XYZ file of C-alpha atoms in Angstrom:
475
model
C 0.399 34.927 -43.856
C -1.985 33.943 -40.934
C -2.207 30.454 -41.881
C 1.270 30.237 -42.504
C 1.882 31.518 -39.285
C -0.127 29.480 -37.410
C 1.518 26.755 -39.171
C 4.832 27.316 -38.591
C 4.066 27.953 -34.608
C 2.109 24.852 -34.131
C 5.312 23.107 -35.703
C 7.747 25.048 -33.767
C 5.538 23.977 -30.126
C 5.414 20.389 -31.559
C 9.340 20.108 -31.860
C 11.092 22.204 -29.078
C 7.811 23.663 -27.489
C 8.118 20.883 -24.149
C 9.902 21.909 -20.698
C 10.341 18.657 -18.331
C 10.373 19.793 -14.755
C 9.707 18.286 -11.892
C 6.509 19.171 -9.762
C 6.594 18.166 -5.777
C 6.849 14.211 -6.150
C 6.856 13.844 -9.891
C 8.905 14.226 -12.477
C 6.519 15.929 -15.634
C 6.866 17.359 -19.562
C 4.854 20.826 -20.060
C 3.471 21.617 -23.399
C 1.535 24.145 -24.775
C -1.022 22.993 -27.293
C -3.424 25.007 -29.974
C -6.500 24.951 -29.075
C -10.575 26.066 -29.169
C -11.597 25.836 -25.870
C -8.169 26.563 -24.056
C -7.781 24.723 -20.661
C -4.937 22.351 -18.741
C -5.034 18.424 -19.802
C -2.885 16.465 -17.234
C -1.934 12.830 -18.202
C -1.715 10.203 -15.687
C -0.470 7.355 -18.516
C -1.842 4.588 -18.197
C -4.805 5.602 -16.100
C -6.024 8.307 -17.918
C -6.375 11.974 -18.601
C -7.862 15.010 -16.004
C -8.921 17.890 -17.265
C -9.207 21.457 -15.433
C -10.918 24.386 -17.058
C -8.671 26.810 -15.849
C -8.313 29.533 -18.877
C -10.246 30.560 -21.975
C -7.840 30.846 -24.837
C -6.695 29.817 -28.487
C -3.781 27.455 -26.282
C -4.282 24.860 -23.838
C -1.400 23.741 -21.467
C -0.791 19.655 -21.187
C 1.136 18.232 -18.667
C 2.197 14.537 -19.083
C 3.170 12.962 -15.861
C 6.262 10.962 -16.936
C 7.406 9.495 -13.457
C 6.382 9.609 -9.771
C 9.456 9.512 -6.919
C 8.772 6.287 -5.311
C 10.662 7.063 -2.422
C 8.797 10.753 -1.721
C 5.614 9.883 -2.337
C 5.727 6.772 0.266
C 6.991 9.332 2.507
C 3.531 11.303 1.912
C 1.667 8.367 2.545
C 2.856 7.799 5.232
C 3.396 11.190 6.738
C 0.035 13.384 5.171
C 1.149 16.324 7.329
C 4.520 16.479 5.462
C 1.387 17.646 2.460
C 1.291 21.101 4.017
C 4.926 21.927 3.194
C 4.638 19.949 -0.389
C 2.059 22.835 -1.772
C 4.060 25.735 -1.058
C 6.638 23.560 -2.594
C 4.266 22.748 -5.742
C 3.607 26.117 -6.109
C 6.650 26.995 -6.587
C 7.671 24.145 -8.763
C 4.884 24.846 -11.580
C 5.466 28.715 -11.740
C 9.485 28.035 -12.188
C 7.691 25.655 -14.458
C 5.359 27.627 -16.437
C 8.040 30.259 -16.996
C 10.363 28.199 -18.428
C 7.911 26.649 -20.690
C 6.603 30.523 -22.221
C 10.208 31.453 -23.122
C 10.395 28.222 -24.598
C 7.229 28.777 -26.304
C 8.176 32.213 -27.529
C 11.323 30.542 -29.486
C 9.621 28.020 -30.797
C 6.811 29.670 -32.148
C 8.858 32.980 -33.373
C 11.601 30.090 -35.035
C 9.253 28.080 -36.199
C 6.553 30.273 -38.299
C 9.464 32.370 -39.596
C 11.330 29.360 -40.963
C 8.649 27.922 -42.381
C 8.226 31.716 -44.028
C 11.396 31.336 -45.231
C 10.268 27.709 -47.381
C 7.057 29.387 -48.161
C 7.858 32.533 -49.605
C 12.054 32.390 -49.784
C 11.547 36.179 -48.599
C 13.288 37.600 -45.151
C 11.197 39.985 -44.852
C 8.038 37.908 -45.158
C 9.158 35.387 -42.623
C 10.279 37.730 -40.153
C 6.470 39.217 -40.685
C 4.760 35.401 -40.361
C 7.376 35.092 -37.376
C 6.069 38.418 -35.805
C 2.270 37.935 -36.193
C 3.167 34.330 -34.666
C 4.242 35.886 -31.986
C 1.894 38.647 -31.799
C -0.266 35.854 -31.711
C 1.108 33.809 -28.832
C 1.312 37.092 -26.527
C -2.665 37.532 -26.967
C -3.419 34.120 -26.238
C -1.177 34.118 -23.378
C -3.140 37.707 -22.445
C -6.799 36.016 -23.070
C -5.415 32.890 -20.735
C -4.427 35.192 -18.287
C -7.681 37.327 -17.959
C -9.694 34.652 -17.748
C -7.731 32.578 -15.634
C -9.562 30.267 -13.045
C -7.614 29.344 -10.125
C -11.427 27.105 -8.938
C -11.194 24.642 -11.348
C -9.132 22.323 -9.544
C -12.123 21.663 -7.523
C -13.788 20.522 -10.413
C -11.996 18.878 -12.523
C -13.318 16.227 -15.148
C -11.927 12.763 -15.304
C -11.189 10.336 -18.118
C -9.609 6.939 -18.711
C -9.666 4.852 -15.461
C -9.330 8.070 -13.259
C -13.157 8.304 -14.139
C -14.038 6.395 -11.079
C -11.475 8.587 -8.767
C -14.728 11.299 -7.648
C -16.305 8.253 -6.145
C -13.480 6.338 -5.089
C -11.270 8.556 -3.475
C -13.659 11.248 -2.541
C -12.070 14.751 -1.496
C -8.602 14.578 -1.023
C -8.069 17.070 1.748
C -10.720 14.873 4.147
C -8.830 11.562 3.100
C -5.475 12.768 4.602
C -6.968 14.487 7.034
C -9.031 11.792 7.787
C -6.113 9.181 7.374
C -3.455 11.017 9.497
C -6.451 10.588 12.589
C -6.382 6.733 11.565
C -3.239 5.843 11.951
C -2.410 8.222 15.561
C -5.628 7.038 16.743
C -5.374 3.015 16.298
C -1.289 3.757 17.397
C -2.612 5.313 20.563
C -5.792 2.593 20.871
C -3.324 0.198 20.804
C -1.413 1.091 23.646
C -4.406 2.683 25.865
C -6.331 -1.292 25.290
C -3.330 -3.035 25.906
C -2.880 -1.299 29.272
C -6.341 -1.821 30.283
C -5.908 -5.439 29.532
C -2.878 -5.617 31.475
C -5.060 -3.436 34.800
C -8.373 -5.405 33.820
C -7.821 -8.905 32.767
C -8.745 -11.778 35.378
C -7.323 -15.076 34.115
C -6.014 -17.262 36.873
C -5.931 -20.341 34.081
C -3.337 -18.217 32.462
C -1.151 -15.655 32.749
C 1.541 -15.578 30.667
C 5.026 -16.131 31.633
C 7.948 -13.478 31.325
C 9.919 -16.296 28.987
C 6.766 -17.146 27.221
C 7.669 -16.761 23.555
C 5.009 -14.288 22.213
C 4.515 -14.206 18.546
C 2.897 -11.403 16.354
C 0.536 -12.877 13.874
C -0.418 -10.258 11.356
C -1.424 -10.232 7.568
C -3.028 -8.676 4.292
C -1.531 -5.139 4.978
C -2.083 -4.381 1.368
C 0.020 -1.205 1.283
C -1.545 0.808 4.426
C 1.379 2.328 6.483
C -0.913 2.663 9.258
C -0.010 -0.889 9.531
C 3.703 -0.347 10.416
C 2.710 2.285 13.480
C 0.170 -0.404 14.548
C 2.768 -3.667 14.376
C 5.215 -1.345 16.312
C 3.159 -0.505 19.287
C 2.035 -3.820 19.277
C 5.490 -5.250 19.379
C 6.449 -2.396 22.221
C 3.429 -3.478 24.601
C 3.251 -6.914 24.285
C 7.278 -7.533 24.025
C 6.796 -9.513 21.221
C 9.658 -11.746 20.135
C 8.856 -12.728 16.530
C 6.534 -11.107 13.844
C 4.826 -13.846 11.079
C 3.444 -11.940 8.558
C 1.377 -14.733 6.092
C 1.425 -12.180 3.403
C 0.085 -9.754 0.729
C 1.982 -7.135 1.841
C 2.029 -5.460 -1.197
C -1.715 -4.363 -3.797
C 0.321 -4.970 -7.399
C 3.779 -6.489 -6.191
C 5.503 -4.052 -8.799
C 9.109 -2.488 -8.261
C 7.822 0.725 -6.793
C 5.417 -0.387 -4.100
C 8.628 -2.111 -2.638
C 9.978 1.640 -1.056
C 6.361 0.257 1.266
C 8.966 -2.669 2.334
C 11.357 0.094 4.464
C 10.132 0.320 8.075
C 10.200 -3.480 8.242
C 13.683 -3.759 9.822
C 12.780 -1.123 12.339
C 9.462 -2.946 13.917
C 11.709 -4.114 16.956
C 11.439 -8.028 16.234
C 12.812 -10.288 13.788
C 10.255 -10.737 10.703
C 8.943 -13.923 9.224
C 7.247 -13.525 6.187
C 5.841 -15.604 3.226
C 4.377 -14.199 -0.066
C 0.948 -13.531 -0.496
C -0.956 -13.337 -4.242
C -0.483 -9.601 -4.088
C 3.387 -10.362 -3.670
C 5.417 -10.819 -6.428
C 8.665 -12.792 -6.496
C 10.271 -9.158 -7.032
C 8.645 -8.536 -3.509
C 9.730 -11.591 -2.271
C 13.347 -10.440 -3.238
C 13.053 -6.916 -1.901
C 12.392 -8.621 1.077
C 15.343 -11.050 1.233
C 17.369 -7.601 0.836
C 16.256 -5.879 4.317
C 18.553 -7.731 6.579
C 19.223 -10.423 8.695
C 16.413 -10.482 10.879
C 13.750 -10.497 8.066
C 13.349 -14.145 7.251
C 12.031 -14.948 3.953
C 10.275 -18.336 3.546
C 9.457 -20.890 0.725
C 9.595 -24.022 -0.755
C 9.020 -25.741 2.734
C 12.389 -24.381 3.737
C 12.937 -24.432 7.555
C 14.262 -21.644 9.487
C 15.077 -21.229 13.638
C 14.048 -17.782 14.433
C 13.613 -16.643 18.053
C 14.099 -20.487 19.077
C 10.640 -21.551 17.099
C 11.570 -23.203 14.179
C 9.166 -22.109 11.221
C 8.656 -24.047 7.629
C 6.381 -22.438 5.066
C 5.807 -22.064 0.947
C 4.770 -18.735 -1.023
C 1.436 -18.181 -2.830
C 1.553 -20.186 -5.793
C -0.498 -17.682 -7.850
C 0.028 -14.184 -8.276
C -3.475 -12.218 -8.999
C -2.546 -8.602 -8.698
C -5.968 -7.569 -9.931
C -9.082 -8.728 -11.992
C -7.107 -9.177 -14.773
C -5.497 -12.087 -13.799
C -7.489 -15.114 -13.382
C -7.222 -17.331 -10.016
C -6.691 -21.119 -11.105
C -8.885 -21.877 -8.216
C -7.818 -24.442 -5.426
C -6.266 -27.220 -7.387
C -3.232 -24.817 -7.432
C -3.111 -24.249 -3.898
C -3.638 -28.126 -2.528
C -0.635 -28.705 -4.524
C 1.448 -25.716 -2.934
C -0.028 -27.474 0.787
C 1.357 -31.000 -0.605
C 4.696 -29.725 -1.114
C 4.915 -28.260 2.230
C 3.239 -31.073 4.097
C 6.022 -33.258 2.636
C 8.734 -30.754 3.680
C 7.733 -31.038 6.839
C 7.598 -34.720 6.688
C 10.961 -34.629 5.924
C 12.088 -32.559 8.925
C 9.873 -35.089 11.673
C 11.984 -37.939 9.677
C 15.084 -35.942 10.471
C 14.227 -35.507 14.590
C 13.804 -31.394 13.812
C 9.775 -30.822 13.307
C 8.666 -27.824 12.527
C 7.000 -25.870 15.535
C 4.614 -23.444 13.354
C 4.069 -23.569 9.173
C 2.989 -20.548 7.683
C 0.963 -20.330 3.942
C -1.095 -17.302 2.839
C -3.843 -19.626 1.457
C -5.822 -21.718 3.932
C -6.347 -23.951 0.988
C -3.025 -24.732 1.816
C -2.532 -24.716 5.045
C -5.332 -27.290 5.328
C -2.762 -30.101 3.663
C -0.436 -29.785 6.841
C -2.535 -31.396 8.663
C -1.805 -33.923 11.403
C 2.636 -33.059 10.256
C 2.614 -30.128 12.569
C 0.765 -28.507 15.653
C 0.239 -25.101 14.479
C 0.046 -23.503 10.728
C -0.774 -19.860 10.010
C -2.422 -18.165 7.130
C -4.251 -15.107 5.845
C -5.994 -14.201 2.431
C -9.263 -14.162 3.470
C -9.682 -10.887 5.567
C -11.594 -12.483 8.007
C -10.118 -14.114 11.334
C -10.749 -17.939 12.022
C -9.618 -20.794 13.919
C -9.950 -23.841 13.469
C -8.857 -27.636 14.872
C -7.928 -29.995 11.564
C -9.258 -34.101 11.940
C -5.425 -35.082 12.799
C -5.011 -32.775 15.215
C -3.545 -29.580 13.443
C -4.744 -25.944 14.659
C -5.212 -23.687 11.730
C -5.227 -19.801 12.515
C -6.462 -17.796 10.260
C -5.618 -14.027 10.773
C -7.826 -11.071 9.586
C -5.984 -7.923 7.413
C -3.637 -6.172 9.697
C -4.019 -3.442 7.191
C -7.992 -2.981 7.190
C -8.161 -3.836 3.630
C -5.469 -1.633 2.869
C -5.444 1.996 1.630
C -9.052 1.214 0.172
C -10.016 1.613 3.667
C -10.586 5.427 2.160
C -13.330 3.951 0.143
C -16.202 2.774 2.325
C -18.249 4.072 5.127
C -17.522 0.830 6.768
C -14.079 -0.210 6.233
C -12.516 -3.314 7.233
C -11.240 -3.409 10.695
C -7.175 -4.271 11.632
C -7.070 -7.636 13.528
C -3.617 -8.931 14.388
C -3.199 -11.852 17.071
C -0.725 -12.198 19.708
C 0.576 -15.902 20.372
C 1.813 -17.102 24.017
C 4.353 -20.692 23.119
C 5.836 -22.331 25.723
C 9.038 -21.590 25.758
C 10.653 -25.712 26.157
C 7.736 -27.178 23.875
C 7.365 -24.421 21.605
C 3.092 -25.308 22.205
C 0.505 -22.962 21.913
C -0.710 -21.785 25.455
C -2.522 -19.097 24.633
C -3.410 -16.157 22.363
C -4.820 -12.689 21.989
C -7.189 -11.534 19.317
C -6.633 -7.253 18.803
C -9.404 -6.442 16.800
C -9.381 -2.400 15.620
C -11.900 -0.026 14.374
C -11.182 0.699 10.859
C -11.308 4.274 9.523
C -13.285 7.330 11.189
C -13.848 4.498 14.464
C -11.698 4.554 17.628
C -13.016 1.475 18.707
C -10.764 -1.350 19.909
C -11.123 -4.958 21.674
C -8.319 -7.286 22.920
C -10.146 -10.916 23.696
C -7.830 -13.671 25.791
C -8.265 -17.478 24.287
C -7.419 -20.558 25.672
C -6.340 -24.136 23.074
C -9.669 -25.679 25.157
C -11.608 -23.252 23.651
C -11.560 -24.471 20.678
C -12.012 -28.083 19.884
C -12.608 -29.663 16.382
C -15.730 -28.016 14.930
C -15.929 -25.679 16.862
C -15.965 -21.328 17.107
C -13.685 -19.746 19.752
C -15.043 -18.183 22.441
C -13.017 -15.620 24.773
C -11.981 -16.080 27.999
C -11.922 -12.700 28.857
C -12.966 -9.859 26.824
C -12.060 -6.091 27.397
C -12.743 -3.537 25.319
C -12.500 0.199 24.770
C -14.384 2.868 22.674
C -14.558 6.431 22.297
C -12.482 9.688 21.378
C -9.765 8.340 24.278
C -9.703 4.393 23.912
């Protein structure tokens, strides 16, 4: 009778024994499971498994995680204080949950071990008694589960699968958003205090910068951190920038739900150049044609007139989301530079050159030389600038986004370096430019650095003209 029983109610949870719910952000299938040591599994597919040692008892409660709301759970990103309101929320969520998933349970186990009775011994009255001790059965379990419930072992929970490195890689979760939400207001409100003590401070009779100068935003490598976006706006606010280039890898994986990321982009207060990074899929790359008319996509050596510069550029040729995609090295990315290079070729033959040519590579970028005066580029993470043989100035800009959200990760993260461009507004020439560099996570730290074209000649490092900086709790 017992095994039978047992039997039938393991068959009964297998079949109908599942409640899908949705919990805060994510959309998940409850299950209660047999089992020796008891316990709550949670599946993160493909990543791996978590495991929380929250009951002792015959059953153990799994809960796959079957989808995640791309659109809410940018929103926590990007807003961690919106995380107080999600656990009441939570809470909520996996008790309506839970409930539904024990009456469930009690049908499923009372149906199944009594009609499995009913094949075994073709007796009423015996299956109704398998179907009872079933569920005589499934109230003491729930009872044992209950008494020795153990609302601490969140706080320890063991990890399996590639969430195995997710103690040491993400740390505790309550200092990371803590810790984030003081990143992004702090390097928001460093950005603005520098700025104006540039503005107070700086002494540069060879240049000041006209009110028509054209000012363009040079930023790349966000990779994902929406600290980026509240950075790029206050930058675009102080320095009344006219044009944004971003030179790409906006995105970590380039896959259909990181492109919710894409949203604030119309909003920045300037039209938007971009060009697609190898962390940018062409699926990015069309998310981004999609956000309007002042987000300028380019490619394929295409030109386009944007804030009176006229701009040519090509996307990544590779796309290396992660390790397990191989880079084909440079080869690749010479080629990508030759088919610009002749684009632009084609534009001098036609009396419209191109002012400024954009890659993410500087691979690339390096095969422009000498067919235009100024090309832009990213990838590395570090800032550079450089004067080609034939004449061409290569900027390379740092990651906007200090390395992205695996600024978390380190003790010293990368730090957010974005450039601000001064072009003449007849010959559409460099004049000038402004290097913001940013303390990373955990530092309020901040320097904005004036350079001149003299400064840097062909083989060259620049050096500032002028270098102001701020530190400290205030900027």
């Amino acid at each position: 009778m017992a095994a039978v029983a047992l039997l039938g109610a393991y068959l009964g949870l297998l079949v109908v024994g599942n409640v899908r719910t949705t919990v805060g952000p994510m959309e998940t299938t409850m299950t209660l499971r047999p089992s020796f040591t008891g316990g709550t599994k949670i599946n993160v597919s493909p990543l791996g498994s978590l495991r929380l040692q929250s009951h002792y008892a015959p059953v153990r409660l799994d809960v796959d995680v079957d989808q995640l709301d791309p659109v809410r759970s940018t929103a926590l990103v990007d807003h961690p204080e919106r995380l107080e309101g999600l656990e009441e929320e939570v809470a909520r969520d996996v008790v309506a949950g839970t409930a539904d998933l024990a009456l469930r349970s009690v049908v499923a186990v009372v149906s199944g071990a009594t009609a499995l009775g009913l094949v075994v011994y073709r007796r009423p009255g015996r299956a109704l008694g398998a179907g009872g001790l079933a569920l005589a059965l499934l109230v003491a379990s729930t009872a044992t589960a209950v008494a020795t419930w153990n609302p601490k072992s969140v706080l320890e929970p063991r990890f399996t699968g590639l969430l195995a490195s997710a103690p040491s890689v993400v740390g505790d979760a309550r200092s990371i958003v803590t810790d984030f939400d003081v990143y992004q207001q702090e390097l928001a409100r460093l950005v603005t205090n520098v700025t104006k003590l540039y503005e107070a401070t700086s002494t540069l009779p060879a240049y000041q910068p006209d009110p028509a100068t054209t000012r363009v935003l040079h930023v790349s490598d966000i990779h994902l951190n929406p600290a980026a976006w509240s950075i790029v706006r206050s930058l675009v606010e102080q320095y009344r920038i006219d044009v944004i280039v971003d030179a790409g890898d906006t995105m970590d994986h380039g896959t259909a739900p990181e492109n919710g990321f894409l949203e604030p982009v119309p909003d920045l207060g300037a039209p938007y150049v971009w060009v697609r990074g190898n962390h940018d899929s062409i699926e990015t790359q069309e998310a981004m044609r999609k956000l309007g008319r002042d987000v300028h996509v380019l490619d394929d050596g295409s030109p386009i007139d944007v804030a009176g510069v006229r701009f040519a550029g090509i996307g990544d040729p590779q796309f290396t989301p992660d390790r397990s995609v191989e880079s084909e090295e440079d080869a690749v990315e010479r080629a990508a530079g030759d088919e610009l290079a002749f684009a632009l070729r084609r534009q001098e033959a036609a009396g419209t050159p191109v002012d400024i040519a954009v890659t993410h590579n500087p691979v690339a970028a390096r095969m422009t030389d000498g067919r235009v005066p100024l090309v832009l580029a990213g990838h590395t993470h570090k800032r550079d600038n450089d004067v080609l043989p034939h004449g061409t100035r290569l900027m390379v800009e740092g990651t906007t986004g200090g390395g992205g959200l695996r600024a978390v990760e380190g003790d010293e993260p990368q730090k957010v370096q974005a450039s601000v461009l001064y072009l003449d507004q007849r010959s559409h020439r460099l004049q000038a430019w402004d290097e913001i560099t940013l303390g990373g996570l955990g530092l309020t730290t901040a320097e904005v650095s004036r350079h001149l074209p003299g400064d840097v000649r062909p083989g060259s490092s620049p050096s500032p003209s002028r270098s102001p900086s701020a530190s400290g709790d205030e900027g």
